[in-house]
Amino acid sequence: MEIRDRIYIDGAWVPSSGTGTIDVINSTTEEVMGRVPAGTAEDVARAVAAAKAAFPAWADTPREERAKYLQRISEGLGARTEELAATIAREVGMPLTLSRIIQVGLPMMTFGSMPQILDTFGFEERIGNSLVVREPVGVVGCITPWNYPLHQIAAKVGPALAAGCTVVLKPSEVAPLNAFILAEIIDAVGLPPGGFNLVCGTGPVVGEAIASHPDVDMVSFTGSTRAGRRVSELASATVKRVTLELGGKSPNVILDDADLERAVTDGVGKCFLNSGQTCSALTRMLVPRSRLAEAEEIAVRAAETYTPGDPFADTTRLGPLVSAAQRERVRAYIAKGIEEGAKLLTGGIEPPEGLERGYFVRPTVFSEVRPDMTIAQEEIFGPVLSIIPYTTEEEAIEIANGTIYGLAGGVWSADPDR
Ligand code: NAD
């Protein structure tokens, strides 16, 4: 059990002003694996003040110096790969081997790529008689989700620090422990106090305090559409810059000349990665009706290789979902698909055999999904693939574009020009 009773402000581990705590649950055992402080608006105010005070000096630090810190953070992550990969495998449920590569390798790469970016980025550009200078915006509030927790943090904190901004991070309260390890690494590399601050807690308390704070110059948010809308509403009162990365229902259009075996197998993988808890997951597979039966057979075969189980077991290809809430949500969507008349090819609402404990959901594939069905329109965030048949290419494009989302997409054909 990992107990964290401090937050990181102004280069020091300090107690929260509140007394609340948040339990972190192991998604495989459903047991409490850790505990973190439930931060407060007052904690946010302290962190923002520290970040604001640190900003001028950090912005003035030569780029090469900033690059060195970022490189050292990357190395620090590398040195703690095993601990981080295991922590995230427990928090989120991703199989350990993938967790190592994706959940730790990617953040390492992000921090590690900053020196080169700093070296080549055009901070100054001459246009005619004018010099355009790109300056750091100031204090950046980073609010991140649980699905690729450290990656989402790295993708915000790395570039912000590189640019010369200072940061207040609020990691997801569902998977916060990895962020504490990152804070230890940042502390160990000796980043100037106030440059990076960590306040954990819930969205409505800590997240909203960050979005509303007048001294936060920019808020970078990744998460659900619902919370993103709220963040941008709150941020508008102080006219902050806001970036939102929200949900998805991404289409994978397989054209009639595609190598079906490859396209469908790959598509199932792109839907099921991280048990489907991926914002860019290709969750709608569009298949020509003339080849539907073939595609169904391949999809079932591919899906059945996603053996659910303990993220620490070598045989596991599909870990549990992150939480009980997420499991219930996904099961409800599967029930909805059945109710609306989609054809269930494999999977279903029952937990996988022998895995009644842990937030497991069967790898599930529906076919004959109509574009207007709930499971074709709403983000499920679980291992659930919807195969949607189409007749003409025009119809496929229309279906592909026919949701409120627009995050990612794929097209398969034997002919690159197509
Ligand atoms: P979430 O919106 O519940 O939480 C994301 C973060 O926002 C958390 O830190 C949470 O505490 C905070 N938050 C919640 N309510 C808030 C509020 N009212 N004000 C301020 N902050 C608030 O999302 P989640 O469940 O952690 O993540 C899943 C969602 O994230 C999915 O919809 C997924 O598609 C999306 N996502 C998108 C991307 C992308 O790059 N587009 C990447 C990963 C996840």
PDB file of C-alpha atoms in Angstrom, residues 58-283:
ATOM      1  CA  TRP A  58      12.559  30.053 -15.665  1.00  0.00           C
ATOM      2  CA  ALA A  59      11.475  31.861 -18.827  1.00  0.00           C
ATOM      3  CA  ASP A  60      14.850  33.620 -18.814  1.00  0.00           C
ATOM      4  CA  THR A  61      16.843  30.425 -18.287  1.00  0.00           C
ATOM      5  CA  PRO A  62      18.792  29.689 -21.473  1.00  0.00           C
ATOM      6  CA  ARG A  63      17.143  27.072 -23.649  1.00  0.00           C
ATOM      7  CA  GLU A  64      20.136  24.750 -23.406  1.00  0.00           C
ATOM      8  CA  GLU A  65      19.792  24.799 -19.616  1.00  0.00           C
ATOM      9  CA  ARG A  66      16.100  23.989 -19.772  1.00  0.00           C
ATOM     10  CA  ALA A  67      16.900  21.205 -22.217  1.00  0.00           C
ATOM     11  CA  LYS A  68      19.310  19.643 -19.730  1.00  0.00           C
ATOM     12  CA  TYR A  69      16.670  19.438 -17.024  1.00  0.00           C
ATOM     13  CA  LEU A  70      14.213  17.806 -19.443  1.00  0.00           C
ATOM     14  CA  GLN A  71      16.818  15.305 -20.567  1.00  0.00           C
ATOM     15  CA  ARG A  72      17.525  14.426 -16.939  1.00  0.00           C
ATOM     16  CA  ILE A  73      13.823  13.958 -16.243  1.00  0.00           C
ATOM     17  CA  SER A  74      13.683  11.525 -19.176  1.00  0.00           C
ATOM     18  CA  GLU A  75      16.652   9.626 -17.753  1.00  0.00           C
ATOM     19  CA  GLY A  76      15.058   9.645 -14.303  1.00  0.00           C
ATOM     20  CA  LEU A  77      11.951   8.013 -15.750  1.00  0.00           C
ATOM     21  CA  GLY A  78      14.152   5.454 -17.463  1.00  0.00           C
ATOM     22  CA  ALA A  79      15.852   4.563 -14.197  1.00  0.00           C
ATOM     23  CA  ARG A  80      12.476   3.932 -12.549  1.00  0.00           C
ATOM     24  CA  THR A  81      10.841   2.147 -15.482  1.00  0.00           C
ATOM     25  CA  GLU A  82      10.029  -1.070 -13.628  1.00  0.00           C
ATOM     26  CA  GLU A  83       8.415   0.695 -10.686  1.00  0.00           C
ATOM     27  CA  LEU A  84       6.422   3.010 -12.933  1.00  0.00           C
ATOM     28  CA  ALA A  85       5.312   0.261 -15.312  1.00  0.00           C
ATOM     29  CA  ALA A  86       4.120  -1.872 -12.399  1.00  0.00           C
ATOM     30  CA  THR A  87       2.367   1.038 -10.700  1.00  0.00           C
ATOM     31  CA  ILE A  88       0.448   1.901 -13.859  1.00  0.00           C
ATOM     32  CA  ALA A  89      -0.295  -1.780 -14.576  1.00  0.00           C
ATOM     33  CA  ARG A  90      -1.972  -1.880 -11.158  1.00  0.00           C
ATOM     34  CA  GLU A  91      -3.692   1.489 -11.384  1.00  0.00           C
ATOM     35  CA  VAL A  92      -4.942   1.270 -14.968  1.00  0.00           C
ATOM     36  CA  GLY A  93      -4.706  -2.468 -15.695  1.00  0.00           C
ATOM     37  CA  MET A  94      -2.566  -2.444 -18.828  1.00  0.00           C
ATOM     38  CA  PRO A  95      -0.513  -5.648 -19.253  1.00  0.00           C
ATOM     39  CA  LEU A  96       2.955  -5.094 -17.804  1.00  0.00           C
ATOM     40  CA  THR A  97       4.950  -5.628 -20.992  1.00  0.00           C
ATOM     41  CA  LEU A  98       2.855  -3.014 -22.812  1.00  0.00           C
ATOM     42  CA  SER A  99       2.864  -0.737 -19.786  1.00  0.00           C
ATOM     43  CA  ARG A 100       6.652  -0.675 -19.887  1.00  0.00           C
ATOM     44  CA  ILE A 101       6.761   0.319 -23.565  1.00  0.00           C
ATOM     45  CA  ILE A 102       3.755   2.607 -23.768  1.00  0.00           C
ATOM     46  CA  GLN A 103       3.025   3.932 -20.295  1.00  0.00           C
ATOM     47  CA  VAL A 104       6.692   4.597 -19.447  1.00  0.00           C
ATOM     48  CA  GLY A 105       8.560   4.476 -22.757  1.00  0.00           C
ATOM     49  CA  LEU A 106       6.382   7.128 -24.353  1.00  0.00           C
ATOM     50  CA  PRO A 107       6.736   9.689 -21.529  1.00  0.00           C
ATOM     51  CA  MET A 108      10.486   9.087 -21.507  1.00  0.00           C
ATOM     52  CA  MET A 109      10.580   9.763 -25.217  1.00  0.00           C
ATOM     53  CA  THR A 110       8.476  12.901 -24.836  1.00  0.00           C
ATOM     54  CA  PHE A 111      10.741  14.458 -22.206  1.00  0.00           C
ATOM     55  CA  GLY A 112      13.796  13.167 -24.047  1.00  0.00           C
ATOM     56  CA  SER A 113      12.722  14.739 -27.337  1.00  0.00           C
ATOM     57  CA  MET A 114      12.511  18.234 -25.860  1.00  0.00           C
ATOM     58  CA  PRO A 115      16.222  19.096 -26.188  1.00  0.00           C
ATOM     59  CA  GLN A 116      16.128  18.484 -29.921  1.00  0.00           C
ATOM     60  CA  ILE A 117      12.884  20.397 -30.332  1.00  0.00           C
ATOM     61  CA  LEU A 118      14.314  23.300 -28.342  1.00  0.00           C
ATOM     62  CA  ASP A 119      17.312  23.229 -30.610  1.00  0.00           C
ATOM     63  CA  THR A 120      15.351  23.479 -33.834  1.00  0.00           C
ATOM     64  CA  PHE A 121      12.092  25.248 -32.930  1.00  0.00           C
ATOM     65  CA  GLY A 122      11.606  28.636 -34.556  1.00  0.00           C
ATOM     66  CA  PHE A 123      11.204  30.879 -31.524  1.00  0.00           C
ATOM     67  CA  GLU A 124      11.897  33.891 -33.732  1.00  0.00           C
ATOM     68  CA  GLU A 125      10.762  34.518 -37.249  1.00  0.00           C
ATOM     69  CA  ARG A 126      11.393  37.528 -39.443  1.00  0.00           C
ATOM     70  CA  ILE A 127       8.459  38.515 -41.615  1.00  0.00           C
ATOM     71  CA  GLY A 128       9.292  41.492 -43.815  1.00  0.00           C
ATOM     72  CA  ASN A 129      10.297  44.250 -41.441  1.00  0.00           C
ATOM     73  CA  SER A 130       8.816  42.547 -38.359  1.00  0.00           C
ATOM     74  CA  LEU A 131      10.279  40.113 -35.891  1.00  0.00           C
ATOM     75  CA  VAL A 132       7.784  37.599 -34.530  1.00  0.00           C
ATOM     76  CA  VAL A 133       8.903  36.275 -31.155  1.00  0.00           C
ATOM     77  CA  ARG A 134       7.267  33.295 -29.487  1.00  0.00           C
ATOM     78  CA  GLU A 135       7.318  33.688 -25.723  1.00  0.00           C
ATOM     79  CA  PRO A 136       6.207  31.339 -22.961  1.00  0.00           C
ATOM     80  CA  VAL A 137       2.615  32.048 -21.956  1.00  0.00           C
ATOM     81  CA  GLY A 138       3.224  31.915 -18.183  1.00  0.00           C
ATOM     82  CA  VAL A 139       1.652  29.539 -15.669  1.00  0.00           C
ATOM     83  CA  VAL A 140       0.112  26.483 -17.319  1.00  0.00           C
ATOM     84  CA  GLY A 141      -2.501  24.389 -15.538  1.00  0.00           C
ATOM     85  CA  CYS A 142      -2.414  20.764 -16.704  1.00  0.00           C
ATOM     86  CA  ILE A 143      -5.426  18.538 -16.061  1.00  0.00           C
ATOM     87  CA  THR A 144      -4.976  14.939 -17.170  1.00  0.00           C
ATOM     88  CA  PRO A 145      -6.967  11.672 -17.486  1.00  0.00           C
ATOM     89  CA  TRP A 146      -6.206   8.170 -16.188  1.00  0.00           C
ATOM     90  CA  ASN A 147      -5.986   6.089 -19.355  1.00  0.00           C
ATOM     91  CA  TYR A 148      -2.380   6.852 -20.323  1.00  0.00           C
ATOM     92  CA  PRO A 149      -1.743   8.809 -17.153  1.00  0.00           C
ATOM     93  CA  LEU A 150       1.965   9.533 -17.360  1.00  0.00           C
ATOM     94  CA  HIS A 151       1.949   9.989 -21.121  1.00  0.00           C
ATOM     95  CA  GLN A 152      -0.774  12.609 -20.840  1.00  0.00           C
ATOM     96  CA  ILE A 153       1.223  14.367 -18.136  1.00  0.00           C
ATOM     97  CA  ALA A 154       4.472  14.239 -20.128  1.00  0.00           C
ATOM     98  CA  ALA A 155       2.751  15.532 -23.268  1.00  0.00           C
ATOM     99  CA  LYS A 156       1.728  18.662 -21.361  1.00  0.00           C
ATOM    100  CA  VAL A 157       4.446  19.204 -18.762  1.00  0.00           C
ATOM    101  CA  GLY A 158       7.381  18.481 -21.108  1.00  0.00           C
ATOM    102  CA  PRO A 159       6.579  21.080 -23.765  1.00  0.00           C
ATOM    103  CA  ALA A 160       5.397  23.638 -21.177  1.00  0.00           C
ATOM    104  CA  LEU A 161       8.662  23.481 -19.228  1.00  0.00           C
ATOM    105  CA  ALA A 162      10.641  23.416 -22.459  1.00  0.00           C
ATOM    106  CA  ALA A 163       8.939  26.580 -23.670  1.00  0.00           C
ATOM    107  CA  GLY A 164       9.792  28.343 -20.400  1.00  0.00           C
ATOM    108  CA  CYS A 165       6.396  28.070 -18.749  1.00  0.00           C
ATOM    109  CA  THR A 166       5.847  26.921 -15.192  1.00  0.00           C
ATOM    110  CA  VAL A 167       3.314  24.265 -14.354  1.00  0.00           C
ATOM    111  CA  VAL A 168       0.601  23.265 -11.915  1.00  0.00           C
ATOM    112  CA  LEU A 169      -0.377  19.658 -12.566  1.00  0.00           C
ATOM    113  CA  LYS A 170      -3.555  17.956 -11.473  1.00  0.00           C
ATOM    114  CA  PRO A 171      -3.320  14.287 -12.420  1.00  0.00           C
ATOM    115  CA  SER A 172      -6.348  12.030 -12.579  1.00  0.00           C
ATOM    116  CA  GLU A 173      -7.497  11.038  -9.105  1.00  0.00           C
ATOM    117  CA  VAL A 174      -8.121   7.536 -10.483  1.00  0.00           C
ATOM    118  CA  ALA A 175      -4.439   6.905 -11.361  1.00  0.00           C
ATOM    119  CA  PRO A 176      -2.369   9.505  -9.492  1.00  0.00           C
ATOM    120  CA  LEU A 177       0.503   7.478  -8.010  1.00  0.00           C
ATOM    121  CA  ASN A 178       2.657   7.623 -11.141  1.00  0.00           C
ATOM    122  CA  ALA A 179       2.546  11.439 -10.977  1.00  0.00           C
ATOM    123  CA  PHE A 180       4.100  11.336  -7.506  1.00  0.00           C
ATOM    124  CA  ILE A 181       7.014   9.328  -8.869  1.00  0.00           C
ATOM    125  CA  LEU A 182       7.440  11.904 -11.629  1.00  0.00           C
ATOM    126  CA  ALA A 183       7.435  14.690  -9.017  1.00  0.00           C
ATOM    127  CA  GLU A 184      10.183  12.853  -7.108  1.00  0.00           C
ATOM    128  CA  ILE A 185      12.213  12.637 -10.299  1.00  0.00           C
ATOM    129  CA  ILE A 186      11.703  16.331 -11.037  1.00  0.00           C
ATOM    130  CA  ASP A 187      12.709  17.137  -7.478  1.00  0.00           C
ATOM    131  CA  ALA A 188      15.825  14.962  -7.797  1.00  0.00           C
ATOM    132  CA  VAL A 189      16.991  16.701 -10.990  1.00  0.00           C
ATOM    133  CA  GLY A 190      16.829  19.988  -9.088  1.00  0.00           C
ATOM    134  CA  LEU A 191      14.355  21.880 -11.225  1.00  0.00           C
ATOM    135  CA  PRO A 192      14.126  25.389  -9.754  1.00  0.00           C
ATOM    136  CA  PRO A 193      11.394  25.529  -7.048  1.00  0.00           C
ATOM    137  CA  GLY A 194       7.963  26.503  -8.359  1.00  0.00           C
ATOM    138  CA  GLY A 195       8.691  25.364 -11.899  1.00  0.00           C
ATOM    139  CA  PHE A 196       6.638  22.216 -11.426  1.00  0.00           C
ATOM    140  CA  ASN A 197       3.899  21.818  -8.835  1.00  0.00           C
ATOM    141  CA  LEU A 198       1.681  18.807  -8.175  1.00  0.00           C
ATOM    142  CA  VAL A 199      -1.752  19.123  -6.576  1.00  0.00           C
ATOM    143  CA  CYS A 200      -3.837  15.972  -6.732  1.00  0.00           C
ATOM    144  CA  GLY A 201      -7.542  15.853  -6.027  1.00  0.00           C
ATOM    145  CA  THR A 202     -10.901  15.676  -7.717  1.00  0.00           C
ATOM    146  CA  GLY A 203     -11.951  17.501 -10.871  1.00  0.00           C
ATOM    147  CA  PRO A 204     -14.737  19.574  -9.359  1.00  0.00           C
ATOM    148  CA  VAL A 205     -12.440  20.854  -6.563  1.00  0.00           C
ATOM    149  CA  VAL A 206      -8.830  21.011  -7.804  1.00  0.00           C
ATOM    150  CA  GLY A 207      -9.531  20.974 -11.555  1.00  0.00           C
ATOM    151  CA  GLU A 208     -12.101  23.756 -11.343  1.00  0.00           C
ATOM    152  CA  ALA A 209      -9.830  25.830  -9.099  1.00  0.00           C
ATOM    153  CA  ILE A 210      -7.085  25.610 -11.728  1.00  0.00           C
ATOM    154  CA  ALA A 211      -9.447  26.464 -14.589  1.00  0.00           C
ATOM    155  CA  SER A 212     -10.813  29.462 -12.671  1.00  0.00           C
ATOM    156  CA  HIS A 213      -7.627  30.881 -11.175  1.00  0.00           C
ATOM    157  CA  PRO A 214      -6.824  34.339 -12.589  1.00  0.00           C
ATOM    158  CA  ASP A 215      -3.053  33.739 -12.449  1.00  0.00           C
ATOM    159  CA  VAL A 216      -3.209  30.580 -14.542  1.00  0.00           C
ATOM    160  CA  ASP A 217      -2.477  31.835 -18.051  1.00  0.00           C
ATOM    161  CA  MET A 218      -3.346  28.675 -19.907  1.00  0.00           C
ATOM    162  CA  VAL A 219      -5.118  25.458 -19.125  1.00  0.00           C
ATOM    163  CA  SER A 220      -4.384  22.290 -21.032  1.00  0.00           C
ATOM    164  CA  PHE A 221      -7.040  19.648 -20.489  1.00  0.00           C
ATOM    165  CA  THR A 222      -7.378  16.076 -21.680  1.00  0.00           C
ATOM    166  CA  GLY A 223     -10.387  14.033 -20.687  1.00  0.00           C
ATOM    167  CA  SER A 224     -14.088  13.687 -21.259  1.00  0.00           C
ATOM    168  CA  THR A 225     -16.190  16.083 -23.291  1.00  0.00           C
ATOM    169  CA  ARG A 226     -18.328  16.797 -20.229  1.00  0.00           C
ATOM    170  CA  ALA A 227     -15.410  17.956 -18.079  1.00  0.00           C
ATOM    171  CA  GLY A 228     -13.731  19.757 -20.998  1.00  0.00           C
ATOM    172  CA  ARG A 229     -16.843  21.827 -21.568  1.00  0.00           C
ATOM    173  CA  ARG A 230     -16.855  22.807 -17.895  1.00  0.00           C
ATOM    174  CA  VAL A 231     -13.164  23.723 -17.955  1.00  0.00           C
ATOM    175  CA  SER A 232     -13.592  25.986 -20.944  1.00  0.00           C
ATOM    176  CA  GLU A 233     -16.653  27.655 -19.378  1.00  0.00           C
ATOM    177  CA  LEU A 234     -14.722  28.421 -16.200  1.00  0.00           C
ATOM    178  CA  ALA A 235     -11.589  29.494 -18.053  1.00  0.00           C
ATOM    179  CA  SER A 236     -13.552  31.940 -20.170  1.00  0.00           C
ATOM    180  CA  ALA A 237     -14.192  34.207 -17.169  1.00  0.00           C
ATOM    181  CA  THR A 238     -10.503  35.119 -17.080  1.00  0.00           C
ATOM    182  CA  VAL A 239      -9.975  34.725 -20.849  1.00  0.00           C
ATOM    183  CA  LYS A 240      -7.277  32.080 -20.502  1.00  0.00           C
ATOM    184  CA  ARG A 241      -5.931  30.112 -23.367  1.00  0.00           C
ATOM    185  CA  VAL A 242      -7.518  26.688 -23.347  1.00  0.00           C
ATOM    186  CA  THR A 243      -6.601  23.519 -25.166  1.00  0.00           C
ATOM    187  CA  LEU A 244      -8.981  20.591 -24.984  1.00  0.00           C
ATOM    188  CA  GLU A 245      -8.335  17.037 -26.093  1.00  0.00           C
ATOM    189  CA  LEU A 246     -11.604  15.172 -25.658  1.00  0.00           C
ATOM    190  CA  GLY A 247     -13.267  11.911 -26.573  1.00  0.00           C
ATOM    191  CA  GLY A 248     -13.523   9.973 -29.797  1.00  0.00           C
ATOM    192  CA  LYS A 249     -15.504   7.431 -31.791  1.00  0.00           C
ATOM    193  CA  SER A 250     -12.999   6.946 -34.536  1.00  0.00           C
ATOM    194  CA  PRO A 251     -13.818   5.162 -37.795  1.00  0.00           C
ATOM    195  CA  ASN A 252     -11.668   2.590 -39.553  1.00  0.00           C
ATOM    196  CA  VAL A 253     -12.789   2.412 -43.179  1.00  0.00           C
ATOM    197  CA  ILE A 254     -11.836  -0.840 -44.856  1.00  0.00           C
ATOM    198  CA  LEU A 255     -12.231  -0.565 -48.620  1.00  0.00           C
ATOM    199  CA  ASP A 256     -13.210  -3.523 -50.794  1.00  0.00           C
ATOM    200  CA  ASP A 257      -9.709  -4.057 -52.213  1.00  0.00           C
ATOM    201  CA  ALA A 258      -7.990  -4.205 -48.803  1.00  0.00           C
ATOM    202  CA  ASP A 259      -6.124  -7.218 -47.477  1.00  0.00           C
ATOM    203  CA  LEU A 260      -8.980  -8.126 -45.153  1.00  0.00           C
ATOM    204  CA  GLU A 261      -7.026 -10.446 -42.896  1.00  0.00           C
ATOM    205  CA  ARG A 262      -4.480  -7.756 -42.134  1.00  0.00           C
ATOM    206  CA  ALA A 263      -6.896  -4.844 -41.986  1.00  0.00           C
ATOM    207  CA  VAL A 264      -9.418  -6.489 -39.683  1.00  0.00           C
ATOM    208  CA  THR A 265      -6.802  -8.018 -37.376  1.00  0.00           C
ATOM    209  CA  ASP A 266      -5.018  -4.676 -37.077  1.00  0.00           C
ATOM    210  CA  GLY A 267      -8.337  -2.880 -36.569  1.00  0.00           C
ATOM    211  CA  VAL A 268      -9.323  -5.154 -33.695  1.00  0.00           C
ATOM    212  CA  GLY A 269      -5.966  -4.388 -32.076  1.00  0.00           C
ATOM    213  CA  LYS A 270      -6.434  -0.636 -32.506  1.00  0.00           C
ATOM    214  CA  CYS A 271      -9.823  -0.924 -30.842  1.00  0.00           C
ATOM    215  CA  PHE A 272      -8.732  -3.129 -27.934  1.00  0.00           C
ATOM    216  CA  LEU A 273      -5.436  -1.447 -26.955  1.00  0.00           C
ATOM    217  CA  ASN A 274      -5.503  -0.634 -23.239  1.00  0.00           C
ATOM    218  CA  SER A 275      -8.806  -2.535 -23.034  1.00  0.00           C
ATOM    219  CA  GLY A 276     -10.364  -0.001 -25.371  1.00  0.00           C
ATOM    220  CA  GLN A 277      -9.577   2.886 -23.036  1.00  0.00           C
ATOM    221  CA  THR A 278      -7.838   4.912 -25.712  1.00  0.00           C
ATOM    222  CA  CYS A 279      -9.189   8.218 -26.961  1.00  0.00           C
ATOM    223  CA  SER A 280      -8.065   7.509 -30.536  1.00  0.00           C
ATOM    224  CA  ALA A 281      -9.245   3.861 -30.539  1.00  0.00           C
ATOM    225  CA  LEU A 282     -10.675   2.789 -33.886  1.00  0.00           C
ATOM    226  CA  THR A 283     -14.000   1.642 -32.480  1.00  0.00           C
TER     227      THR A 283
END
